[in-house]
Short mmCIF file of C-alpha atoms in Angstrom, two decimals:
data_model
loop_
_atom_site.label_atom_id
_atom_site.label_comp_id
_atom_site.label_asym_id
_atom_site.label_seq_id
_atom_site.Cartn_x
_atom_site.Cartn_y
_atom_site.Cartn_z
CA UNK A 125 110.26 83.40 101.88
CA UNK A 126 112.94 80.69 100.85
CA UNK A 127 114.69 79.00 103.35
CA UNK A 128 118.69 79.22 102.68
CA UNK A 129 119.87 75.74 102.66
CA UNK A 130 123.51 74.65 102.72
CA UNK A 131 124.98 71.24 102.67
CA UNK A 132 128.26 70.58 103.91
CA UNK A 133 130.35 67.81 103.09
CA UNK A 134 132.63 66.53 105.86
CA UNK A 135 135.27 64.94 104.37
CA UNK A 136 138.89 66.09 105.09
CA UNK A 137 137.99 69.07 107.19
CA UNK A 138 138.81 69.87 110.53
CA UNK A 139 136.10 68.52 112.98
CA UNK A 140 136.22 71.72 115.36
CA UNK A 141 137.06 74.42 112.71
CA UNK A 142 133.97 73.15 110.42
CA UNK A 143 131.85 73.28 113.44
CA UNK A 144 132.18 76.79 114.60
CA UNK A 145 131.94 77.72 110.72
CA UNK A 146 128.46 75.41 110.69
CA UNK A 147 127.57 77.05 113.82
CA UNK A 148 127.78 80.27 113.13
CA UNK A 149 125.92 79.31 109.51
CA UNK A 150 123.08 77.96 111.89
CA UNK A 151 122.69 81.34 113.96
CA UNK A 152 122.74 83.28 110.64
CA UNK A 153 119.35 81.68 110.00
CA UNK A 154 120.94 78.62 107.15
CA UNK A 155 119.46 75.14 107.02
CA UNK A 156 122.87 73.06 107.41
CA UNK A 157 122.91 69.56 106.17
CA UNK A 158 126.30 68.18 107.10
CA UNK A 159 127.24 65.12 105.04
CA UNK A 160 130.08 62.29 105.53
CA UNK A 161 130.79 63.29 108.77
CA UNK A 162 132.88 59.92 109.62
CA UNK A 163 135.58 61.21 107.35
CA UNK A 164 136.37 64.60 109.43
CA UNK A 165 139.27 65.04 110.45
CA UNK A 166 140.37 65.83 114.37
CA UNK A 167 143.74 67.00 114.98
CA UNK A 168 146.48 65.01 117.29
CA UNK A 169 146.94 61.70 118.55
CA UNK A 170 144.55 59.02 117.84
CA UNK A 171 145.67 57.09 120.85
CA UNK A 172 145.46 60.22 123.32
CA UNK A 173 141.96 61.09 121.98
CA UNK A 174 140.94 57.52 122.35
CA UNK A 175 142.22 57.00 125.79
CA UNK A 176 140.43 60.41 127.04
CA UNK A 177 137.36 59.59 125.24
CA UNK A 178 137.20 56.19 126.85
CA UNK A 179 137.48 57.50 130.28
CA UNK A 180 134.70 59.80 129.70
CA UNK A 181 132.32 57.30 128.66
CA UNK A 182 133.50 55.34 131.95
CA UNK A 183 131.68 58.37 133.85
CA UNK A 184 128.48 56.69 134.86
CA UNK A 185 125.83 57.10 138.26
CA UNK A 186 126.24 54.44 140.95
CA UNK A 187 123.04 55.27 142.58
CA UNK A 188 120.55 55.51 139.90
CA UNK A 189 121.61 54.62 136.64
CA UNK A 190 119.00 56.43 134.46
CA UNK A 191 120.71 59.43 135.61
CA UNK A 192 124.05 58.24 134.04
CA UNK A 193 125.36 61.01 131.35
CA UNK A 194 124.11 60.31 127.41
CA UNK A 195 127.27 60.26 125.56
CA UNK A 196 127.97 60.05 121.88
CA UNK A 197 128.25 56.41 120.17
CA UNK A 198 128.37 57.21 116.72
CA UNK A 199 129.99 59.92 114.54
CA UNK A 200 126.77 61.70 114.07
CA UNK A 201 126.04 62.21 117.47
CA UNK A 202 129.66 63.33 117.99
CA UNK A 203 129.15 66.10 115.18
CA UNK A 204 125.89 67.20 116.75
CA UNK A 205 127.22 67.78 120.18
CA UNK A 206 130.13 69.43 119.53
CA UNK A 207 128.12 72.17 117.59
CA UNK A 208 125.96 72.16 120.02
CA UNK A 209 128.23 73.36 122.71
CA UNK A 210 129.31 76.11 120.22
CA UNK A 211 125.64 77.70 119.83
CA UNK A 212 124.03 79.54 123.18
CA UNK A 213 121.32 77.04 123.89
CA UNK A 214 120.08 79.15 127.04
CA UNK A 215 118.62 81.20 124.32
CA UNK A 216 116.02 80.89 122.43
CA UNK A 217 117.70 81.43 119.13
CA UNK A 218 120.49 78.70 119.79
CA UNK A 219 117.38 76.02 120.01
CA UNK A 220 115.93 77.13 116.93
CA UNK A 221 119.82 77.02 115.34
CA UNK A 222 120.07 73.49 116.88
CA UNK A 223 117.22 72.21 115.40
CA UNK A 224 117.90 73.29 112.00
CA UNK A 225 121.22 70.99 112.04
CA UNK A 226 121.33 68.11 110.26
CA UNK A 227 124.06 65.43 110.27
CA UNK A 228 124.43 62.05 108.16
CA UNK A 229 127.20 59.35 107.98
CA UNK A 230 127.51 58.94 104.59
CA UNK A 231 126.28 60.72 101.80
CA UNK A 232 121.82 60.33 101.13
CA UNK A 233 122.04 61.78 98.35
CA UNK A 234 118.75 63.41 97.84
CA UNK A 235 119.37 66.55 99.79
CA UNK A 236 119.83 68.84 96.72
CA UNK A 237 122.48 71.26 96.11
CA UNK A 238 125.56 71.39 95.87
CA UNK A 239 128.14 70.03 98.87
CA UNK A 240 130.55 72.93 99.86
CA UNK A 241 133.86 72.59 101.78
CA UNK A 242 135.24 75.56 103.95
CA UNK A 243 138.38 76.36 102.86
CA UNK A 244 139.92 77.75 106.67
CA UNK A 245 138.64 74.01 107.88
CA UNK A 246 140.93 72.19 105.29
CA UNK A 247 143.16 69.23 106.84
CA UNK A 248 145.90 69.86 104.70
CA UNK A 249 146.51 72.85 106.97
CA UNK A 250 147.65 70.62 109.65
CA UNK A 251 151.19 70.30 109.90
CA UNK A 252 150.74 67.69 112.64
CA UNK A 253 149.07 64.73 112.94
CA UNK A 254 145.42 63.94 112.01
CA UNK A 255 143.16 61.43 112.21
CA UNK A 256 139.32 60.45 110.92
CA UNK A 257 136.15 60.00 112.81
CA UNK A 258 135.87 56.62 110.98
CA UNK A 259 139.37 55.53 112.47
CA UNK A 260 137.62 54.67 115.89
CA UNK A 261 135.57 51.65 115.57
CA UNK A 262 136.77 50.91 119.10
CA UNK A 263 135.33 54.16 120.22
CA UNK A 264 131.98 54.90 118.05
CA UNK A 265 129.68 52.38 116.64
CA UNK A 266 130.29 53.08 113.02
CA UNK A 267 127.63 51.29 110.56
CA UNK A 268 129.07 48.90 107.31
CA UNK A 269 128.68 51.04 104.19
CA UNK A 270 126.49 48.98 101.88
#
């Protein structure tokens, strides 16, 4: 039997709209390779995301810090956890769906087939404002291209 693999490239699309699209893609049984995923686009102020975001991180345990929260430093990450919140991990077949996800920042290249876009994720949708994962080097850890 031949695994269905699909690789999805990242760039321009609307971070939550592409991951309920990739999510549902997972349950469905798909091998998802998501690609460029620091060039998604998340809708609304950068300066309002950035402020909430920062405040979460802040959340930390007093008492015993190895019980702190993990939160997301890099893009990747990011990506990963927001599909995972959209896929029912109590269940057995939201693990399996999780661990068939895989994300990259940037492009490797050797993951065969074709990139595909989803057309109802498309940032030129927005009417308001936008702005890219990669935008928030003061947020994520983003690594130099090169």
């Amino acid at each position: 039997m031949s695994e269905k693999v699909l690789v999805v490239d990242a760039t321009n699309q609307i971070l939550g709209r592409m991951c309920s699209v990739i999510a549902k893609k997972l349950l469905e049984g798909y091998r998802v390779h998501v690609v460029n995923v620091e060039k998604a686009r998340i809708s609304g102020d950068r300066r309002s995301f950035t402020r909430e975001y920062v405040k979460f991180l802040e959340i930390k345990s007093v008492r015993n810090p190895k019980h702190t929260p993990r939160h997301p430093s890099n893009p990747a990450t990011y990506v990963r956890s927001v599909v995972k919140g959209m896929l029912p991990m109590d269940k057995k077949k939201g693990r399996n769906a999780f661990r068939r996800l895989r994300v990259y920042t940037g492009n490797p290249g050797n993951l065969g087939g074709q990139p595909v876009r989803f057309e109802e994720a498309d940032a030129t949708r927005l009417g308001g404002r936008s702005f890219a994962l990669s935008e928030l080097k003061d947020v994520f850890k983003i690594p130099e291209a090169g």
